[in-house]
Amino acid sequence: MQTNEPVSVGASGSARQNVPLTTAALAGSPHRLRKENLISKLMYGAALVSVVVSGLIMYALFSEAWVFMRDVDWAQTWGQIGWFPRRGIYDMPTLLIASFWTTLIAMVVAAPLGLGAAIYLSEYARSSHRALFKPILEVLAGIPSVVFGFFALLWLAPNVVANIGGAGGRGSMVAAGLGVGILTIPLVASISEDAMAAVPKSLREASAGLGARKAVTTLRVVLPAAVSGLVASMIVAVSRALGETMVVFMAGGAADAAVRTITPYDGSLTMPAAMASLASGTDQVVGEGLTFQSLFFVGLVLFLLTLGLNLIGDRFVARIREQY
Amino acid sequence: MSSTATILDAAKPIPERLVMPATDHLVDSLDPEPHPPDDAEDLPTAAVVFDVDAVSVYYGEFRAVQDASLKVHEHEITAFIGPSGCGKTTLLRCFNRMNDLISSARVTGSLCYYGVDLYNPQVDAVEVRRRIGMVFQKPNPFPKSIKDNVAYGPKVAGLAKKGPAMDDIVENSLRKAALWDEVKDRLNDNALGLSGGQQQRLCIARAIATDPDVLLMDEPCSALDPIATTRIEELMHDLKTDYSIVIVTHNMQQAARVSDRTAFFSVEVNADSDSRTGILVEYDFTQHIFSNPSDERTENYVTGRFG
């Protein structure tokens, strides 16, 4: 592509000598400069949208949660019998305990299986095996969580939970936790595998050259070098498990309201399940004066928990990271 | 022959200790075969470390090295030279079975290490690598402390646990690699804070720490500046008393400066399939290779007419 400017420079040696160089000759095409400018503005706009939307979400969350916090009788949020928002009883420990159990059980399932799958794919698998396993993991990651909800309720509960001490016929925190755990495996596996694949091959060769077996190389060289990505995968997985709604709503064994229990074999409501219960139904949210706002308060607590987790994770990673 | 002399002159002045006086009379020999020491009775006969016999290396269907045969001798520096793609690194990586890491790689022929076939199914590559250390083209220290880098091999091999015994190994290895004085006050600092030349000497120290018999060096100076290169070359000369060294180098002057024997590899283009195979053209005392090569291809290469 040539510019439409009259040729003053560069056509031939003699032209160059005869025509004195001017600033205008080097000024560039105004048309192209405008185009470049426009593109950069469009990209800025795209980036801005996500910032603005985040801001709006925060505003909606905080403004309604603020109403709740200002007007609520705080005695109703602690030390009550359970979570009965339509009757004005907002026992937060009920939800926190349920969220804690399901997340813990989910991570007990997802962390070792996800990490193991990542180590296999990144360090051990032959390329033909990798070509088989990776798409299957990706399919697993793409299954809608409502399917996992059914799976947890109709298969995990009678076949697994019933065999490890729980009741088979209904949902429970264990069933929900197992379901969320399986849902989270591909997430852990793919982020962990990316982190391990980013470790330079030369480090593996150095280790092998010193007489280290593959397991030793993986444990002492690859995993330490990949640790920031591994911690990141765990944090993302915990955030995902904490925020997962559909599986815990369907398989958690409670709807609308729950009595506080610390036994994971019981049904209960996690924070997002409580929010989903409140917001669903044809009557929208009807109840006591603050029932609607309590939904936002729970959302705020959930948001702060995940945020705190990410901050702690970042600081932890900065401290132990092996930079290569 | 004037042009070959130019190559040697163009090299940095060879320290006297690097010149081999005993081989001058071989310069006139035109024997294309390598000179096994037992044929030359007036030479000190060094034990054979590697006996490579008709070794070919394949990556899948592709033959990277064809029928290479040579003997590597104890306490000598053996250099592999040749143009890119001639299979010299591939052959070097057979010596400690590094090619095992590539699933498609396959080795035929016989490769004996002190008389033991390295590719015998009973031989464990991990054991081989503990005896035959390797230094790579690019310095590749672990992103750990200087001390942990050196201690890695001994720890993995169970030679020593943490404590004074390990500290001794670390210090001795770093001293042998001529790095101790530069790093003794910062052993716990990250190794990646060292300069490139220091990192490469750390990698040599790391390889020495497992107490190997042989050091394989794959173009150890190609990522280094001339001063660091000189230091590594001096170091190699010092290490020769304790170890046998095989070095792959792109740099002919380096081979001329440091090595006792040189193997020249070349690329043969297969007319049928257009594939390129590395072949060993000539293997002899370094002085012979550079001053009076038997093969025309060697002469063309060392005089700079090819490659």
XYZ file of C-alpha atoms in Angstrom:
631
model
C 0.000 0.000 0.000
C 1.262 3.378 -0.950
C 0.191 6.633 0.572
C -1.596 9.165 -1.605
C 0.836 11.882 -0.647
C 2.809 13.369 -3.520
C 6.107 11.574 -3.687
C 8.743 13.822 -2.306
C 11.033 11.303 -0.700
C 12.191 7.867 -1.615
C 11.121 7.611 -5.244
C 14.650 7.750 -6.488
C 18.010 8.984 -5.437
C 17.866 12.080 -7.599
C 14.405 13.102 -6.416
C 15.672 12.827 -2.892
C 18.468 15.198 -3.592
C 16.363 17.767 -5.412
C 13.409 18.073 -3.055
C 14.191 19.307 0.451
C 12.683 17.186 3.193
C 9.788 18.842 4.989
C 7.917 17.965 8.168
C 4.787 17.504 6.099
C 6.448 14.683 4.180
C 6.999 12.765 7.429
C 3.656 13.723 9.015
C 1.953 10.501 7.958
C -1.484 9.975 6.528
C -4.180 11.799 8.542
C -6.691 9.157 7.492
C -4.649 6.377 9.032
C -3.948 8.325 12.157
C -7.684 8.869 12.597
C -8.351 5.186 12.114
C -5.703 4.217 14.615
C -7.182 6.683 17.071
C -10.677 5.303 16.593
C -9.556 1.711 17.134
C -7.799 2.597 20.356
C -10.921 4.415 21.581
C -13.153 1.434 20.746
C -10.901 -0.915 22.680
C -10.857 1.483 25.591
C -14.655 1.529 25.485
C -14.816 -2.272 25.579
C -12.552 -2.355 28.597
C -14.557 0.402 30.226
C -17.848 -1.492 29.920
C -16.654 -4.269 32.178
C -15.417 -1.758 34.733
C -18.716 0.141 34.664
C -20.763 -3.046 34.960
C -18.664 -4.177 37.918
C -19.263 -0.804 39.493
C -23.007 -1.074 38.966
C -23.076 -4.552 40.480
C -21.170 -3.316 43.498
C -23.568 -0.403 43.831
C -26.669 -2.607 43.688
C -25.131 -5.026 46.165
C -23.974 -2.400 48.638
C -27.026 -0.150 48.542
C -29.529 -2.914 49.356
C -27.152 -4.625 51.785
C -26.749 -1.293 53.517
C -30.502 -1.017 54.077
C -30.417 -4.470 55.624
C -27.491 -3.683 57.883
C -29.021 -0.394 59.004
C -32.467 -1.739 59.838
C -31.946 -5.312 60.906
C -32.119 -6.448 64.465
C -28.633 -7.910 64.625
C -29.709 -10.417 67.238
C -31.662 -12.134 64.454
C -28.503 -12.768 62.437
C -26.616 -14.779 65.014
C -27.468 -17.552 67.433
C -30.920 -18.282 66.032
C -32.476 -21.630 65.236
C -31.764 -21.405 61.533
C -32.258 -19.490 58.315
C -35.916 -18.450 57.984
C -35.774 -15.215 56.011
C -39.518 -14.975 55.428
C -40.035 -14.915 59.152
C -37.267 -12.439 59.862
C -34.782 -14.978 61.214
C -31.449 -14.550 59.461
C -29.060 -16.895 61.221
C -25.823 -16.417 59.274
C -23.934 -19.330 60.905
C -26.439 -21.689 59.288
C -25.378 -20.552 55.833
C -21.700 -20.240 56.696
C -21.552 -23.780 58.078
C -23.278 -25.166 55.006
C -20.983 -23.238 52.668
C -17.967 -24.378 54.662
C -18.949 -28.047 54.461
C -19.816 -28.125 50.787
C -16.676 -26.186 49.839
C -14.469 -28.372 52.011
C -15.930 -31.594 50.616
C -15.706 -30.210 47.091
C -12.028 -29.368 47.529
C -11.258 -32.741 49.103
C -12.553 -34.210 45.853
C -11.305 -31.640 43.352
C -7.832 -30.773 44.648
C -6.207 -34.225 44.529
C -8.077 -35.416 41.442
C -7.580 -32.156 39.548
C -3.923 -31.885 40.480
C -3.339 -35.560 39.765
C -4.925 -35.223 36.348
C -2.797 -32.141 35.658
C 0.415 -33.927 36.666
C -0.495 -36.889 34.516
C -1.308 -34.747 31.496
C 1.700 -32.484 31.830
C 4.408 -34.915 32.948
C 3.457 -38.482 32.171
C 0.907 -38.746 29.387
C 2.025 -39.771 25.939
C 0.736 -37.405 23.309
C -1.905 -39.889 22.152
C -3.249 -40.153 25.703
C -3.185 -36.405 26.114
C -5.156 -36.049 22.906
C -7.799 -38.319 24.414
C -7.934 -36.951 27.970
C -7.843 -33.221 27.378
C -11.037 -33.024 25.297
C -12.851 -35.201 27.838
C -11.829 -32.827 30.613
C -13.009 -29.913 28.520
C -16.355 -31.582 27.936
C -16.659 -32.121 31.673
C -15.971 -28.424 32.170
C -18.692 -27.538 29.699
C -21.522 -29.543 31.287
C -24.143 -27.186 32.755
C -24.148 -27.228 36.527
C -27.830 -28.143 36.627
C -26.800 -31.517 35.197
C -24.362 -31.960 38.053
C -27.229 -31.072 40.380
C -29.313 -33.941 39.055
C -26.309 -36.224 39.099
C -25.585 -35.375 42.739
C -29.188 -35.818 43.824
C -30.148 -38.891 41.810
C -26.876 -40.819 41.619
C -24.357 -39.586 44.169
C -26.851 -39.468 47.030
C -28.173 -43.056 46.756
C -24.954 -44.658 45.478
C -22.170 -42.798 47.249
C -23.527 -40.801 50.168
C -25.651 -43.730 51.315
C -22.540 -45.871 51.469
C -20.471 -43.466 53.515
C -22.925 -42.976 56.331
C -25.561 -40.654 54.934
C -29.114 -41.077 53.781
C -29.550 -41.963 50.140
C -33.000 -40.736 49.375
C -32.498 -36.998 49.694
C -30.026 -34.233 49.227
C -27.435 -33.303 51.801
C -24.380 -31.130 52.180
C -22.220 -34.186 51.400
C -24.092 -34.905 48.180
C -23.904 -31.258 47.164
C -20.206 -31.063 48.089
C -19.368 -34.150 46.044
C -21.281 -32.759 43.080
C -19.524 -29.408 43.302
C -16.202 -31.226 43.682
C -16.659 -33.170 40.449
C -17.754 -29.979 38.750
C -14.562 -28.291 39.908
C -12.064 -31.001 38.855
C -11.611 -29.760 35.271
C -11.091 -26.227 36.520
C -8.281 -27.301 38.856
C -6.832 -29.630 36.243
C -6.706 -27.147 33.405
C -5.269 -24.200 35.368
C -2.743 -26.473 37.091
C -1.729 -28.062 33.819
C -1.204 -24.665 32.231
C 0.994 -23.676 35.150
C 3.061 -26.845 34.888
C 3.336 -26.671 31.115
C 4.785 -23.169 31.509
C 7.754 -24.534 33.474
C 10.675 -24.583 31.029
C 11.637 -27.981 29.647
C 15.267 -27.162 30.383
C 14.577 -27.474 34.117
C 13.163 -30.957 33.660
C 16.198 -31.893 31.581
C 18.545 -30.509 34.223
C 16.833 -32.608 36.841
C 16.804 -35.754 34.712
C 20.456 -35.171 33.867
C 21.274 -35.234 37.567
C 19.747 -38.671 37.955
C 16.310 -37.714 39.218
C 13.335 -39.881 38.406
C 10.223 -38.346 36.957
C 8.371 -38.346 40.260
C 11.276 -36.540 41.936
C 11.540 -34.042 39.102
C 7.807 -33.371 39.309
C 7.815 -32.994 43.069
C 11.006 -30.990 43.516
C 11.341 -28.995 40.333
C 8.089 -28.709 38.388
C 5.615 -28.240 41.229
C 7.723 -25.642 43.121
C 8.293 -23.711 39.911
C 4.585 -23.848 39.075
C 3.356 -23.096 42.572
C 1.842 -19.705 41.814
C -0.359 -21.225 39.146
C -1.248 -24.149 41.393
C -2.297 -21.870 44.243
C -4.229 -19.778 41.759
C -6.068 -22.869 40.558
C -7.000 -23.740 44.146
C -8.238 -20.222 44.850
C -10.313 -20.162 41.697
C -11.678 -23.585 42.612
C -12.608 -22.519 46.153
C -14.235 -19.372 44.817
C -16.127 -21.459 42.326
C -17.219 -23.943 44.998
C -18.264 -21.155 47.351
C -20.262 -19.459 44.624
C -21.717 -22.551 42.949
C -25.473 -22.247 43.130
C -27.392 -24.779 41.110
C -25.802 -27.968 42.442
C -26.134 -26.953 46.086
C -29.627 -25.634 45.504
C -30.771 -28.939 44.003
C -28.743 -31.443 45.991
C -28.233 -29.568 49.250
C -31.411 -30.981 50.748
C -33.114 -27.740 51.735
C -35.098 -24.997 50.064
C -36.168 -21.599 51.292
C -35.290 -22.273 54.898
C -32.970 -24.466 56.923
C -32.430 -25.351 60.542
C -28.858 -24.808 61.679
C -26.896 -28.066 61.679
C -23.260 -28.943 61.826
C -23.731 -32.475 60.505
C -22.802 -32.592 56.821
C -25.170 -35.506 56.216
C -28.085 -33.163 56.863
C -29.596 -30.928 54.296
C -28.897 -27.230 54.582
C -28.568 -24.005 52.620
C -25.291 -22.523 51.464
C -25.088 -18.800 50.871
C -25.763 -18.887 47.120
C -28.441 -21.568 47.578
C -30.185 -19.348 50.100
C -30.051 -16.465 47.664
C -31.374 -18.582 44.815
C -34.218 -19.916 46.975
C -35.200 -16.426 47.963
C -35.135 -15.056 44.474
C -36.970 -17.948 42.842
C -40.667 -18.678 42.883
C -43.576 -16.838 41.395
C -44.299 -14.722 44.410
C -40.894 -13.127 44.021
C -39.570 -12.269 47.430
C -42.394 -11.840 49.849
C -41.991 -11.925 53.546
C -40.963 -9.754 56.357
C -39.785 -6.203 55.650
C -36.110 -6.991 55.187
C -36.376 -10.379 53.495
C -35.580 -8.920 50.112
C -32.585 -6.997 51.415
C -31.218 -10.014 53.262
C -30.507 -11.529 49.853
C -28.101 -8.709 49.120
C -26.531 -8.928 52.534
C -25.713 -12.609 51.952
C -24.369 -11.672 48.545
C -22.117 -9.076 50.119
C -20.744 -11.569 52.642
C -20.060 -14.025 49.844
C -18.373 -11.333 47.791
C -16.145 -10.259 50.674
C -15.196 -13.862 51.438
C -14.064 -14.538 47.866
C -12.267 -11.201 47.673
C -10.432 -11.907 50.926
C -9.478 -15.339 49.677
C -7.985 -13.888 46.514
C -5.996 -11.291 48.419
C -4.598 -13.890 50.820
C -3.760 -16.138 47.878
C -1.896 -13.352 46.089
C 0.223 -12.555 49.120
C 0.950 -16.219 49.711
C 2.017 -16.694 46.109
C 4.268 -13.633 46.181
C 6.067 -15.076 49.184
C 6.771 -18.636 48.047
C 7.001 -18.259 44.300
C 10.048 -19.634 42.484
C 10.505 -17.239 39.628
C 12.030 -18.611 36.486
C 47.637 -26.523 4.178
C 48.273 -22.839 4.640
C 44.583 -22.216 5.173
C 44.305 -24.784 7.936
C 47.202 -23.120 9.651
C 45.265 -19.877 9.459
C 42.423 -21.374 11.401
C 44.714 -22.390 14.188
C 46.442 -19.008 14.127
C 43.148 -17.210 14.204
C 42.292 -19.014 17.382
C 43.296 -17.404 20.599
C 46.851 -18.340 21.501
C 46.758 -21.896 22.758
C 48.074 -22.165 26.291
C 51.083 -24.436 26.331
C 49.388 -26.902 28.607
C 46.693 -27.431 25.992
C 49.099 -28.498 23.268
C 49.667 -32.191 23.068
C 53.306 -32.850 22.366
C 52.985 -36.598 21.989
C 50.893 -36.504 18.847
C 53.074 -34.509 16.493
C 54.327 -37.562 14.689
C 50.768 -38.587 13.854
C 50.218 -35.556 11.738
C 51.673 -37.288 8.720
C 49.451 -40.298 9.038
C 46.615 -40.440 6.565
C 44.832 -43.342 8.170
C 41.123 -42.423 7.966
C 40.261 -44.663 10.903
C 40.449 -43.357 14.446
C 43.635 -44.357 16.208
C 42.807 -46.664 19.048
C 45.514 -46.279 21.624
C 46.305 -49.977 21.697
C 47.405 -49.693 18.063
C 49.927 -47.034 18.917
C 52.122 -48.663 21.465
C 54.329 -45.666 22.082
C 51.338 -43.650 23.322
C 50.072 -43.715 26.884
C 47.027 -45.924 26.655
C 44.061 -44.299 28.318
C 41.188 -46.584 29.211
C 38.181 -46.465 26.905
C 35.177 -44.815 28.560
C 32.677 -45.025 25.725
C 32.920 -47.554 22.962
C 30.463 -46.456 20.297
C 29.955 -49.099 17.651
C 27.751 -48.491 14.623
C 25.278 -46.396 16.557
C 22.301 -44.989 14.674
C 19.664 -42.790 16.241
C 16.142 -42.491 14.902
C 13.356 -40.078 15.719
C 10.400 -42.071 14.508
C 11.231 -42.879 10.883
C 13.806 -40.138 10.614
C 17.401 -41.245 11.008
C 19.304 -38.451 12.785
C 22.647 -40.251 13.121
C 23.911 -43.083 10.977
C 26.443 -45.720 11.975
C 28.724 -43.679 14.180
C 31.705 -45.550 15.659
C 34.296 -44.035 17.954
C 36.020 -44.540 21.299
C 36.099 -41.905 24.021
C 39.124 -42.131 26.301
C 39.510 -41.538 29.996
C 40.751 -38.147 31.226
C 40.622 -36.684 27.784
C 38.461 -34.019 26.275
C 36.696 -35.273 23.190
C 35.081 -32.668 20.975
C 32.208 -33.183 18.543
C 32.200 -30.581 15.787
C 30.199 -30.150 12.625
C 27.506 -28.053 10.986
C 23.975 -27.676 12.331
C 21.816 -30.764 12.086
C 24.753 -33.156 11.848
C 23.611 -35.175 14.848
C 26.435 -34.339 17.237
C 24.113 -33.298 20.053
C 21.854 -36.261 19.354
C 24.790 -38.632 19.703
C 25.989 -36.886 22.868
C 22.556 -37.330 24.393
C 22.801 -41.071 23.845
C 25.753 -41.205 26.226
C 23.595 -40.559 29.300
C 20.376 -41.770 27.720
C 18.875 -38.308 27.652
C 17.198 -39.311 24.397
C 14.957 -41.548 26.479
C 13.026 -38.398 27.361
C 11.902 -38.163 23.747
C 9.399 -40.957 23.265
C 9.988 -41.334 19.524
C 13.785 -41.668 19.849
C 15.333 -45.073 19.187
C 18.984 -46.129 19.316
C 20.523 -49.049 17.442
C 24.066 -50.374 17.483
C 26.115 -50.783 20.613
C 27.155 -48.090 23.044
C 29.316 -49.438 25.860
C 30.326 -47.520 28.937
C 33.403 -49.153 30.511
C 32.356 -52.330 28.769
C 28.702 -52.264 29.843
C 26.068 -51.825 27.154
C 24.142 -48.708 28.159
C 21.118 -49.843 26.175
C 20.861 -53.230 27.815
C 17.231 -53.493 29.005
C 18.433 -54.109 32.557
C 20.288 -50.796 32.674
C 18.391 -48.025 34.431
C 18.835 -44.650 32.755
C 18.667 -42.930 36.138
C 21.731 -44.841 37.351
C 23.535 -43.981 34.138
C 22.868 -40.280 34.572
C 24.246 -40.293 38.095
C 27.584 -41.465 36.710
C 27.501 -39.389 33.565
C 26.736 -35.758 34.242
C 25.498 -33.265 31.705
C 25.884 -29.539 31.139
C 23.435 -27.959 28.743
C 23.620 -25.382 26.012
C 21.805 -22.687 27.924
C 22.602 -22.340 31.627
C 19.590 -23.899 33.329
C 19.934 -23.509 37.086
C 16.846 -24.321 39.111
C 15.028 -21.250 40.428
C 16.319 -22.167 43.872
C 19.236 -21.009 45.993
C 22.813 -21.547 44.823
C 23.291 -24.093 47.567
C 20.085 -25.989 46.771
C 21.117 -26.169 43.127
C 24.368 -27.922 43.952
C 22.762 -30.062 46.651
C 19.983 -31.266 44.359
C 21.811 -34.184 42.749
C 23.397 -35.554 45.938
C 20.086 -35.243 47.753
C 18.189 -37.070 45.020
C 20.845 -39.787 44.871
C 20.885 -40.095 48.658
C 24.609 -39.280 48.816
C 24.133 -36.934 51.754
C 21.447 -35.343 53.842
C 21.352 -31.751 54.972
C 24.164 -30.787 57.310
C 27.960 -30.686 57.320
C 28.331 -33.570 54.869
C 26.174 -31.792 52.322
C 27.928 -28.490 53.021
C 31.214 -30.174 52.168
C 29.876 -31.506 48.894
C 28.518 -28.073 48.006
C 31.795 -26.337 48.819
C 33.983 -28.881 47.024
C 31.811 -28.844 43.931
C 31.762 -25.066 43.780
C 35.541 -24.967 44.289
C 36.100 -27.429 41.474
C 33.885 -25.321 39.251
C 35.945 -22.230 40.176
C 32.870 -20.513 41.535
C 33.323 -20.813 45.294
C 35.094 -17.500 45.890
C 32.435 -15.604 43.972
C 29.427 -17.094 45.738
C 30.574 -18.269 49.175
C 28.953 -15.278 50.888
C 25.613 -15.684 49.167
C 24.955 -19.394 48.980
C 21.328 -18.860 49.933
C 20.667 -16.321 47.188
C 18.662 -17.335 44.157
C 20.860 -18.819 41.456
C 19.095 -16.801 38.777
C 20.754 -13.682 40.196
C 24.118 -14.898 38.899
C 25.569 -13.820 35.565
C 25.311 -16.175 32.597
C 28.880 -17.389 32.966
C 28.460 -17.919 36.690
C 25.215 -19.784 36.065
C 26.968 -22.109 33.655
C 29.758 -22.773 36.159
C 27.036 -23.426 38.741
C 25.560 -25.979 36.367
C 28.996 -27.582 36.102
C 29.280 -27.582 39.913
C 25.823 -29.133 40.080
C 26.849 -31.867 37.673
C 30.088 -32.509 39.588
C 28.238 -32.768 42.897
C 26.831 -36.199 42.076
C 30.434 -37.422 41.713
C 30.215 -38.564 38.083
C 32.996 -40.092 35.986
C 32.086 -38.276 32.818
C 30.861 -34.797 31.988
C 28.888 -34.325 28.797
C 28.811 -30.718 27.643
C 26.367 -29.658 24.964
C 27.685 -26.393 23.539
C 28.280 -25.086 27.060
C 29.580 -21.707 25.919
C 27.187 -20.867 23.121
C 25.144 -18.534 25.327
C 28.171 -16.910 26.971
C 30.375 -13.926 26.243
C 34.070 -14.425 25.347
C 35.397 -13.808 28.849
C 32.993 -16.301 30.411
C 33.852 -18.713 27.599
C 37.551 -18.469 28.417
C 36.848 -19.229 32.052
C 34.809 -22.301 31.180
C 37.540 -23.511 28.832
C 40.196 -23.111 31.529
C 37.885 -24.907 33.905
C 37.442 -27.796 31.487
C 41.173 -28.184 31.297
C 41.407 -28.378 35.095
C 38.528 -30.845 35.283
C 40.221 -33.202 32.868
C 42.366 -34.676 35.628
C 39.275 -35.952 37.447
C 36.750 -36.485 34.692
C 36.461 -37.563 31.114
C 34.762 -34.866 29.092
C 32.816 -34.960 25.858
C 31.937 -31.570 24.450
C 29.762 -30.596 21.522
C 30.725 -27.273 20.059
C 29.883 -25.120 17.073
C 33.092 -23.259 17.604
C 36.036 -24.871 15.829
C 38.549 -22.709 17.618
C 37.144 -23.922 20.886
C 37.534 -27.534 19.836
C 41.094 -26.772 18.747
C 41.867 -25.055 22.037
C 40.433 -27.490 24.530
C 40.121 -30.966 23.099
C 42.465 -33.924 22.814
C 40.476 -35.687 20.155
C 37.930 -34.374 17.740
C 35.116 -36.054 15.890
C 33.890 -34.248 12.786
C 30.280 -34.868 11.815
C 28.597 -33.869 8.613
C 25.164 -33.971 7.048
C 24.338 -36.305 4.254
C 21.259 -35.487 2.216
C 19.413 -38.596 1.194
C 18.568 -38.147 -2.481
C 15.455 -40.368 -2.407
C 13.588 -38.947 0.547
C 15.274 -35.567 0.876
C 15.914 -36.369 4.537
C 19.141 -35.356 6.211
C 21.233 -37.748 8.217
C 24.214 -36.995 10.409
C 27.336 -39.048 9.760
C 30.653 -39.250 11.531
C 33.210 -38.277 8.898
C 36.460 -38.420 10.787
C 37.642 -38.991 14.332
C 41.203 -38.440 15.364
C 43.560 -36.468 17.549
C 42.555 -32.829 17.481
C 45.852 -31.683 16.072
C 45.502 -34.143 13.251
C 41.972 -33.029 12.442
C 42.920 -29.386 12.284
C 46.327 -29.543 10.674
C 46.181 -32.546 8.403
C 42.707 -34.034 8.103
C 42.381 -37.262 6.175
C 38.999 -36.529 4.686
C 38.369 -33.769 2.210
C 35.061 -32.866 3.863
C 36.834 -32.336 7.157
C 39.381 -30.132 5.519
C 36.698 -28.069 3.805
C 34.945 -27.590 7.109
C 37.921 -26.701 9.274
C 39.256 -24.311 6.662
C 35.903 -22.560 6.520
C 35.061 -23.482 2.951
C 31.914 -25.264 4.089
C 29.451 -25.013 6.938
